[in-house]
Short mmCIF file of C-alpha atoms and ligand atoms in Angstrom, two decimals:
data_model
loop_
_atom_site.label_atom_id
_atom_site.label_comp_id
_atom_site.label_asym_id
_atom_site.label_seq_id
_atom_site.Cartn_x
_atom_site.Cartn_y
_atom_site.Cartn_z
CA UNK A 257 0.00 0.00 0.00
CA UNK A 258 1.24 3.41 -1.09
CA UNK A 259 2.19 5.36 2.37
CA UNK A 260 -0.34 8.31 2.53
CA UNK A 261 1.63 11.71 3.13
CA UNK A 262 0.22 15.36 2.28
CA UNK A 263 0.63 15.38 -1.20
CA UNK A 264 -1.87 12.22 -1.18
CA UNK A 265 -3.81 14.16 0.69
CA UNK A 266 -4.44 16.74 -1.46
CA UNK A 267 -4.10 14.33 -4.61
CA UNK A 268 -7.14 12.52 -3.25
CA UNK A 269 -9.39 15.95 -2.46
CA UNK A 270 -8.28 17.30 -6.12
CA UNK A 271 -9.59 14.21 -7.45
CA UNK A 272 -12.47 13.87 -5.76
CA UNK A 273 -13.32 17.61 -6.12
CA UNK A 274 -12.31 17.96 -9.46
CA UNK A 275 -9.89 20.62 -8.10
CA UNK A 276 -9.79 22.80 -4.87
CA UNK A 277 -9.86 26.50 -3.96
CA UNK A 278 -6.01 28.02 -3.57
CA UNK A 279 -7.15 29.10 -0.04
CA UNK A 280 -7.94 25.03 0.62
CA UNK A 281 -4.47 24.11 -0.88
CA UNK A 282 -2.56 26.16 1.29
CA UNK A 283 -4.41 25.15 4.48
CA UNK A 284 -3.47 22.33 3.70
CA UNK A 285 -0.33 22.95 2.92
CA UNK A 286 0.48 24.89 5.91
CA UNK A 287 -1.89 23.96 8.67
CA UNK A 288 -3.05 20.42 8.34
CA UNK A 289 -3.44 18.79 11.76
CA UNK A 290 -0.80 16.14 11.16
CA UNK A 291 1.39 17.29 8.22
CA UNK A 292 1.01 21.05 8.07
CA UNK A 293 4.51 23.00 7.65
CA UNK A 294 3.69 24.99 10.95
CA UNK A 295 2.36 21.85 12.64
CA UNK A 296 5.66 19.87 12.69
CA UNK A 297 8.17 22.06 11.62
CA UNK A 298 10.38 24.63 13.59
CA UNK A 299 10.51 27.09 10.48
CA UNK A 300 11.91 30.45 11.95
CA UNK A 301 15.61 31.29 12.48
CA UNK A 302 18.88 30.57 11.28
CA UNK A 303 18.26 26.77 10.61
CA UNK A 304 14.68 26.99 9.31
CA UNK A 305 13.35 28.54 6.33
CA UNK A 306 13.21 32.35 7.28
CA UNK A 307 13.98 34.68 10.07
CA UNK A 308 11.61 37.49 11.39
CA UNK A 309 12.31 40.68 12.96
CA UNK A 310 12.07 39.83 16.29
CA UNK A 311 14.67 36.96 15.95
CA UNK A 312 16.94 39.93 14.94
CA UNK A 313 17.68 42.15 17.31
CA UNK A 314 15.87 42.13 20.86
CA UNK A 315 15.50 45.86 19.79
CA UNK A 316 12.11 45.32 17.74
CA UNK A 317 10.61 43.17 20.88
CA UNK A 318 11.63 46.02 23.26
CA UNK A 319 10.40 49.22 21.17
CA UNK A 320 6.94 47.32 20.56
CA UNK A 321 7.04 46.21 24.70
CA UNK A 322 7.07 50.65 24.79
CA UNK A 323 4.54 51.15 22.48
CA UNK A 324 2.10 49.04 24.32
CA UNK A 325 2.67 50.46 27.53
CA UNK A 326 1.96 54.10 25.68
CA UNK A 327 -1.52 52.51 24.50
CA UNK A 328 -1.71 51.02 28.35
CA UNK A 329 -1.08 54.76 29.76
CA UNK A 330 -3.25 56.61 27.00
CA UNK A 331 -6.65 53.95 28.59
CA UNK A 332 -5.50 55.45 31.91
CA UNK A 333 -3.62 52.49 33.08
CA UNK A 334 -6.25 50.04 33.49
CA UNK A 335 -5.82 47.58 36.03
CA UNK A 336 -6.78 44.55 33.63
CA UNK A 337 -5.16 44.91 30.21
CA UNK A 338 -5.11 42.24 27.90
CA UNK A 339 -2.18 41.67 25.54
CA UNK A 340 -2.73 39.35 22.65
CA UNK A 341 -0.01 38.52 20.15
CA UNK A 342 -1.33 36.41 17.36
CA UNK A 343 0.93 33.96 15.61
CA UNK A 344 4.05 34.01 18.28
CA UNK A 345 6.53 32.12 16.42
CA UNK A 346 9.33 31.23 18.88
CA UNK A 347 8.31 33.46 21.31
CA UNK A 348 11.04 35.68 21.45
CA UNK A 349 8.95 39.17 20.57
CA UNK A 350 7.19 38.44 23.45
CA UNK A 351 9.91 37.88 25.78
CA UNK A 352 11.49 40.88 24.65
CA UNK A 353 7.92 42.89 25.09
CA UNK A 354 7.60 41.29 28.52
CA UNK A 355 11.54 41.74 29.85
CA UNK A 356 11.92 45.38 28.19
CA UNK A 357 8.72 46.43 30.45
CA UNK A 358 9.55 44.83 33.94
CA UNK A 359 10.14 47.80 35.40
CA UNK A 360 6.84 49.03 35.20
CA UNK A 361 5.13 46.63 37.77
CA UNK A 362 1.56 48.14 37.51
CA UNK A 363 1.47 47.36 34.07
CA UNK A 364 3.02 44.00 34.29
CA UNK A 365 0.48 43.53 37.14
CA UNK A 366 -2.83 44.84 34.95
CA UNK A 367 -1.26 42.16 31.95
CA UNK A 368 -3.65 39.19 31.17
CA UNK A 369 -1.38 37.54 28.04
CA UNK A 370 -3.08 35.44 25.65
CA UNK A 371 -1.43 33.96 22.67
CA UNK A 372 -2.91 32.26 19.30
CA UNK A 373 -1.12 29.96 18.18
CA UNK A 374 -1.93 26.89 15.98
CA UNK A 375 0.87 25.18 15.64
CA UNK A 376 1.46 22.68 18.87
CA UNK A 377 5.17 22.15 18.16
CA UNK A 378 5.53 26.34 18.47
CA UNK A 379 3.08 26.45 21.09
CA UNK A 380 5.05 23.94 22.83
CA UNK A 381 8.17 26.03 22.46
CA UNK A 382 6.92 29.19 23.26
CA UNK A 383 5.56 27.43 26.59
CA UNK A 384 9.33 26.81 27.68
CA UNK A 385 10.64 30.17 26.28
CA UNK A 386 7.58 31.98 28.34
CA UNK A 387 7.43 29.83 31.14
CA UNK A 388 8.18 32.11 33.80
CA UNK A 389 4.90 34.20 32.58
CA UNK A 390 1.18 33.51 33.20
CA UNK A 391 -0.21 33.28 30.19
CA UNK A 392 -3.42 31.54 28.33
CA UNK A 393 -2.86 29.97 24.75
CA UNK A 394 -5.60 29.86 21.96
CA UNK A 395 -5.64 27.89 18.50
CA UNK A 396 -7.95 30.71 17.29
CA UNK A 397 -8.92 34.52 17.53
CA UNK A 398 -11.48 34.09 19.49
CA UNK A 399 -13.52 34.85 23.20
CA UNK A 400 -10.82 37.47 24.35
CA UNK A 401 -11.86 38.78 27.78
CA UNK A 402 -13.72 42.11 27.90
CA UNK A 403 -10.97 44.46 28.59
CA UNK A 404 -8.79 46.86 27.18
CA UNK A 405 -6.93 45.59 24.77
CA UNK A 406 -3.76 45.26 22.59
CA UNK A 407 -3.26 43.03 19.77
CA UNK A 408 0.02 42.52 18.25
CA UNK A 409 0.66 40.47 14.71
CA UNK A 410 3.95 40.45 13.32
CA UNK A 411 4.30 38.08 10.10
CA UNK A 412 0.83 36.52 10.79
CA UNK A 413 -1.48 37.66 8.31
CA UNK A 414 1.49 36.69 5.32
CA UNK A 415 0.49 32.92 6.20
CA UNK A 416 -3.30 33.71 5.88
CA UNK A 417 -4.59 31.29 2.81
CA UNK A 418 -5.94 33.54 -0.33
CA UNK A 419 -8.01 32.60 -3.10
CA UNK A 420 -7.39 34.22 -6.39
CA UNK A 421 -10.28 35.72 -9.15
CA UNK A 422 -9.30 36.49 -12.34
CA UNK A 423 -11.81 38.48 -14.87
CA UNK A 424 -11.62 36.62 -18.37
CA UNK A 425 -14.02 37.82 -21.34
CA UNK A 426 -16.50 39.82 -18.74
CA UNK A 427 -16.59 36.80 -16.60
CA UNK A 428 -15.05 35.75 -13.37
CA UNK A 429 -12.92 32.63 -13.22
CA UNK A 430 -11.55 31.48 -9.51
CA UNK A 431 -7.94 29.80 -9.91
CA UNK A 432 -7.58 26.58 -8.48
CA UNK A 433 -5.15 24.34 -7.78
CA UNK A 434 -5.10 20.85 -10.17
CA UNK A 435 -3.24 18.37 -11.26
CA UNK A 436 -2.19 17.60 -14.88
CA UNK A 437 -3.89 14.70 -15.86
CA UNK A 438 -6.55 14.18 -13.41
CA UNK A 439 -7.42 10.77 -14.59
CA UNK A 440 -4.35 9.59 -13.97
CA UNK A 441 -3.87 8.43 -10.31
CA UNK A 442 -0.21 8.03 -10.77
CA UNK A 443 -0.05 11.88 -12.63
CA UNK A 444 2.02 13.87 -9.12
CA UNK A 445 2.00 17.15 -11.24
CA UNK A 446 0.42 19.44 -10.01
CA UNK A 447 -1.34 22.84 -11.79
CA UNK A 448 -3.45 26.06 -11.56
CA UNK A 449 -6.88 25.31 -13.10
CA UNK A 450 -9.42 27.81 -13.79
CA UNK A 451 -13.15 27.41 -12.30
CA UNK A 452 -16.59 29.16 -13.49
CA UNK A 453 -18.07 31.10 -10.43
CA UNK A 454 -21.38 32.47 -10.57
CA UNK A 455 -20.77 35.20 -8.35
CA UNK A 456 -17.23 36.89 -7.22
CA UNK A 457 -16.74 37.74 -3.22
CA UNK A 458 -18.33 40.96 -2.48
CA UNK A 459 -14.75 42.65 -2.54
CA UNK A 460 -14.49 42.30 -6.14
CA UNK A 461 -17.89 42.69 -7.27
CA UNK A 462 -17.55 46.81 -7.61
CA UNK A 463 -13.98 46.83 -8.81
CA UNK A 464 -13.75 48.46 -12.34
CA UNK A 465 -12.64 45.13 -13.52
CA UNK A 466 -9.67 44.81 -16.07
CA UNK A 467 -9.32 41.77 -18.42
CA UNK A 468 -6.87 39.18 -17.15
CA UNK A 469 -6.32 41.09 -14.29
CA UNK A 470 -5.76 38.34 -11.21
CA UNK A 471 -7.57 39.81 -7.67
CA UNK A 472 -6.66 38.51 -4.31
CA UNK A 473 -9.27 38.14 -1.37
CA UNK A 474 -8.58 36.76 2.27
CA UNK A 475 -11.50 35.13 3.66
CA UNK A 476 -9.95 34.29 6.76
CA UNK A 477 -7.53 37.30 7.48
CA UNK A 478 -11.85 39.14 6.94
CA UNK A 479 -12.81 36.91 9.74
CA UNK A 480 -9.91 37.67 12.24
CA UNK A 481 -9.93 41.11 11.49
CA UNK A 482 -13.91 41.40 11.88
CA UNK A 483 -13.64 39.68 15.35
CA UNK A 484 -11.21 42.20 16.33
CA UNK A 485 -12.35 44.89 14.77
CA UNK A 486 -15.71 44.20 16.93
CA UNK A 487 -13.70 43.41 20.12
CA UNK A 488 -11.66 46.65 19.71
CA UNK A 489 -14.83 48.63 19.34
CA UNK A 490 -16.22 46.77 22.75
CA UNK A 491 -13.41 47.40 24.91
CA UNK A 492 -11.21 50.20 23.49
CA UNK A 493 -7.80 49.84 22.74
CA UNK A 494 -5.51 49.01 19.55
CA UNK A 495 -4.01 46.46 17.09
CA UNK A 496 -0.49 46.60 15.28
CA UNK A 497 0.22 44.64 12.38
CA UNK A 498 3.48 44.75 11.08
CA UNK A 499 3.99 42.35 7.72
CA UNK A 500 5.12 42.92 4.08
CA UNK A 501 2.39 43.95 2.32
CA UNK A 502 0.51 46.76 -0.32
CA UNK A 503 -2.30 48.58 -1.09
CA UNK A 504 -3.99 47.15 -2.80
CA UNK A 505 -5.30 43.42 -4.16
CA UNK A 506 -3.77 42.88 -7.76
CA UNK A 507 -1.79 40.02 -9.09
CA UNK A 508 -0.54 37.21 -8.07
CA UNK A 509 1.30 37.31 -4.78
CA UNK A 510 1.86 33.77 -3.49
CA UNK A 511 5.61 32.90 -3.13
CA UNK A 512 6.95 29.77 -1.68
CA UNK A 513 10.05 29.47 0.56
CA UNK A 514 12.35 26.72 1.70
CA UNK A 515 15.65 27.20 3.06
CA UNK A 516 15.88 30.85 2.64
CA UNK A 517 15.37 30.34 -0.95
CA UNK A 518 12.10 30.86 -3.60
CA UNK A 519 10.73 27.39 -4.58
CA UNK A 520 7.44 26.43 -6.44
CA UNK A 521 4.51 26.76 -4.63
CA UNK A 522 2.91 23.46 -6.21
CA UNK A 523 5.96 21.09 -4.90
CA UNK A 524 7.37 20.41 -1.43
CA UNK A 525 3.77 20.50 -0.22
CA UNK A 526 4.06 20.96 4.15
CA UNK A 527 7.55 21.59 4.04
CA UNK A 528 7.77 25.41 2.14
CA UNK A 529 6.45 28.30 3.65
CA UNK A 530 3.45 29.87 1.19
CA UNK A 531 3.12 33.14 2.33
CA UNK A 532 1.33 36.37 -0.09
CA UNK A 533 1.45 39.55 0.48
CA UNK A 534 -0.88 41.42 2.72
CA UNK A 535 -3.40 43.62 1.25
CA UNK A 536 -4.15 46.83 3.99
CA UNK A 537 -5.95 48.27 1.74
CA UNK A 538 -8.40 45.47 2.66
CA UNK A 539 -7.74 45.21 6.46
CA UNK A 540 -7.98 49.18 6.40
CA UNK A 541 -11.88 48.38 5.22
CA UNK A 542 -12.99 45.73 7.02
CA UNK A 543 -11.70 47.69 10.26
CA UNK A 544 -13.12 51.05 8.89
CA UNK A 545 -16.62 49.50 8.57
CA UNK A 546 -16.98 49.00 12.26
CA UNK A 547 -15.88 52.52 12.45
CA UNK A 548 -12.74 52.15 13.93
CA UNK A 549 -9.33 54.72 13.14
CA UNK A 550 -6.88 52.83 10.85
CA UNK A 551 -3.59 54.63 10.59
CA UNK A 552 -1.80 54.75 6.90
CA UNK A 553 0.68 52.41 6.59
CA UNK A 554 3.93 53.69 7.62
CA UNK A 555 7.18 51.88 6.80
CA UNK A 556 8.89 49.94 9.65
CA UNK A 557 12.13 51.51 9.25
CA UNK A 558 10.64 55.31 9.85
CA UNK A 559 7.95 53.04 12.71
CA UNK A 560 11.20 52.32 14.44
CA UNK A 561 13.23 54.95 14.40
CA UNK A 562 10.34 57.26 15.91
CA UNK A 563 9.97 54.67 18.25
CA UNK A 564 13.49 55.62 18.97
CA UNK A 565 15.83 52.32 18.11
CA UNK A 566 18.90 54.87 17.23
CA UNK A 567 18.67 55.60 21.41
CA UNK A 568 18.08 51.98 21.88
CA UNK A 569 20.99 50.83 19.75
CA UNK A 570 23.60 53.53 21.28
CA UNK A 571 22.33 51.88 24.83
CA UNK A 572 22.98 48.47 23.76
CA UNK A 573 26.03 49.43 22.36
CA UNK A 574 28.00 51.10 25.56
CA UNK A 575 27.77 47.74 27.41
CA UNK A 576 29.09 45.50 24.22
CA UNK A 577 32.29 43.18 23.68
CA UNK A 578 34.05 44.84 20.61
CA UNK A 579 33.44 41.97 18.68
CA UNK A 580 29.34 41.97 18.91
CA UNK A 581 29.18 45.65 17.77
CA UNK A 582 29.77 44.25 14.25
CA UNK A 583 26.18 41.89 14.29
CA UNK A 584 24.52 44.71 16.19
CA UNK A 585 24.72 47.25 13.85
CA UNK A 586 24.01 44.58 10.36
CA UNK A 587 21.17 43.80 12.30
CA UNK A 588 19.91 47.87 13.11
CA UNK A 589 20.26 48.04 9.36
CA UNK A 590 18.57 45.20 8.66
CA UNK A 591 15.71 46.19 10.48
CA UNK A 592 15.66 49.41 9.42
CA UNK A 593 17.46 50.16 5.65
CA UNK A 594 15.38 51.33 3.46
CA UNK A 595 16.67 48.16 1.06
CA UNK A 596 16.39 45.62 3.77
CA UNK A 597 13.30 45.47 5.80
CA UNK A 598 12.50 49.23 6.62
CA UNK A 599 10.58 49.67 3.22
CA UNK A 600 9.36 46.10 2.55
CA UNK A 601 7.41 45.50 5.54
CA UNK A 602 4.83 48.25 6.90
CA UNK A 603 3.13 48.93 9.81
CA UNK A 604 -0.52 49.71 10.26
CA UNK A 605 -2.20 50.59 13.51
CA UNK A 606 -5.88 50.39 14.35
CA UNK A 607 -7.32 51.74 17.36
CA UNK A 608 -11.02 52.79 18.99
CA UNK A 609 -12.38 56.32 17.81
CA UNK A 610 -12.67 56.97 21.63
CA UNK A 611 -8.99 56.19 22.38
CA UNK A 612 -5.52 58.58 21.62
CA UNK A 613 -3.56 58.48 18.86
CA UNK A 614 -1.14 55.78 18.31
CA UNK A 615 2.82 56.94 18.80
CA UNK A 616 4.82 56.32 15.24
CA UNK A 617 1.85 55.67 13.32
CA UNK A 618 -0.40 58.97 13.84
CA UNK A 619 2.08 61.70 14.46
CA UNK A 620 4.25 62.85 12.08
N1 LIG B 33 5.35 36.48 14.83
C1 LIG B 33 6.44 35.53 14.77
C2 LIG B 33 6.20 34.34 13.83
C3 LIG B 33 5.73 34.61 12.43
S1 LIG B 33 5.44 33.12 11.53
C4 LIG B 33 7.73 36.25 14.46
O1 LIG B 33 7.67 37.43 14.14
O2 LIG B 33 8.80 35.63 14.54
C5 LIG B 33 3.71 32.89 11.65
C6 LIG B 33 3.20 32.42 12.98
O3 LIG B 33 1.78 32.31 12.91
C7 LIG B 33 3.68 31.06 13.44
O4 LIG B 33 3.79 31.06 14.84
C8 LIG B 33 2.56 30.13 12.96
O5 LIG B 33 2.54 28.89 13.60
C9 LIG B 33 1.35 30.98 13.26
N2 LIG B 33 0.18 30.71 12.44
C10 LIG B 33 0.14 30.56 11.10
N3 LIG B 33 -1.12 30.39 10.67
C11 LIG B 33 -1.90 30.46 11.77
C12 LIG B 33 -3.31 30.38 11.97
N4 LIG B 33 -4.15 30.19 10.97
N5 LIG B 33 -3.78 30.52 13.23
C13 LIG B 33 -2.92 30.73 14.28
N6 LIG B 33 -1.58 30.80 14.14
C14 LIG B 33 -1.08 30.66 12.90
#
């Protein structure tokens, strides 16, 4: 008997669906209970397929640990404050958030810390990394306590699955994924397929539609930011959401990655990362429908120097070995250079009508 792995998997549902949605391919893909890529795979750092901010420089976790506590002082200092970083990864922005802000007590005191995290191996080690912290975990967004609130998401929304739309001859075709010959049992090649839909999702149904033109939508990065959107409006408070990302929902955006390298997003299945890019154009209106403030996007690089990381770094600095100075500064740049990560990723901020305007994103 043939051993059944992931691409079997989703062999077997392309056959027996005659083809699936992109968004079902990369849950697959990515988030299958047994063979997802985040479910058994340690994919962030130096040994795994890429490496995030936070795993950087301590710098990024300790800036956003001072933001927070501005959006903690701004609701008056509330003596139950909920902190909710989605997608944690290893951990480490949050230990950086929670050691960079130790010396405020009242606000470590006030903190009730819940994390969302899917992925048990990641949950598991972001239990050891946090384990001097009380703190609640969650597979999903969902049932946050009714408090103030701040909601972090750094590289979260980039694994959301996306289906794709593309306008042929005045009609609207969804892409799926396929395989070659799908009579062929033995046929492993897999392909993008084109499906009749009699009705686009409602964000492409007004677009001034161009011929060919491929559209993006999110169904599930709608949902989370709906629920906190809604939550947000409740309780007061704000979100951040830093990621790499545009304006805007055109073209294809899905990109695969395995060991720090591009690879195609129809092989490897479970063990490449499929990311896209993040539209804010559509977070901006899902969040602006519930009537909430959602900042412009603002580039991480300027996000982080306002934030003050030149200060930061010159602090670090004064207590260094010689030879560390080197790795400190490649990694301020990285964070920050305008041809490294300061332009690519952006930051957006959305906050509660009621509450003050958020520090690096509002003020210029
Ligand atoms: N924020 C971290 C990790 C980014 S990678 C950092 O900056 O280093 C994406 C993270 O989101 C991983 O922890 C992954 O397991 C988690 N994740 C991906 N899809 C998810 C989903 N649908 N629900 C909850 N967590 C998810």
């Amino acid at each position: 008997m043939k051993k059944i792995n992931l691409t079997e998997l989703i062999k077997n549902s392309i056959i027996k669906k005659n083809g699936i949605s992109l968004s079902e391919y990369m849950k697959m893909c990515m988030t299958h209970p047994k063979y997802g890529y985040y479910t058994k795979k340690y994919p962030i750092g130096f040994k795994g397929d890429f490496i995030t901010s936070p795993e950087i420089s301590q710098m990024f976790g300790e800036l956003i640990g001072l933001w927070i506590v501005k959006v903690w002082m701004d609701h008056d200092k509330p003596s139950k404050f909920s902190l909710v970083e989605l997608g944690p990864g290893n951990g480490t922005l949050m230990a950086d958030i929670l050691r960079a802000t130790r010396n405020i007590p009242e606000f470590h005191k006030s903190l009730k810390i819940t994390l969302v995290e899917i992925s048990p191996a990641l949950q598991k080690l972001q239990k050891k990394v946090l384990r001097n912290y009380q703190i609640n975990w969650k597979t999903k967004l969902n049932k946050l306590p009714n408090i103030p609130t701040t909601i972090i998401a750094n590289e979260f929304f980039d694994a959301f699955p996306i289906e794709q739309y593309i306008f042929k001859k005045s009609k609207w075709l969804e892409i799926i994924v396929s395989l070659k010959n799908l009579k062929n049992k033995n046929s492993n090649e897999f392909c993008f397929g084109l499906k009749k839909i009699a009705k686009p999702p409602e964000e492409l149904s007004s677009l001034n539609n161009e011929e060919n033109q491929i559209y993006e939508v999110s169904p599930e990065i709608k949902k989370n930011i709906i629920y906190l959107s809604k939550h947000l409006k409740k309780n007061r408070g704000a979100c951040l959401i830093i990621d790499y990302g545009k304006n805007n929902n055109l073209g294809s955006t899905l990109q695969s990655i395995k060991n720090h390298k591009y690879s195609n997003p129809l092989e490897n299945q479970g063990e490449s990362d499929l990311t896209s890019l993040v539209n804010f154009r559509a977070i901006k209106d899902y969040a602006e429908n519930y009537n909430l403030v959602v900042t412009d996007l603002v580039d991480q690089g300027d996000f982080l120097n306002t934030l003050g990381i030149q200060e930061r770094f010159v602090a670090l600095s004064k207590n260094m070995e010689k030879e560390k100075i080197a790795l400190h500064l490649s990694s301020l740049k990285r964070l920050i250079d305008k041809n490294q990560m300061g332009k690519l990723f952006k930051v957006i901020g959305i906050r509660n009508r009621n509450s003050l305007p958020l520090v690096g994103l509002e003020h210029k």
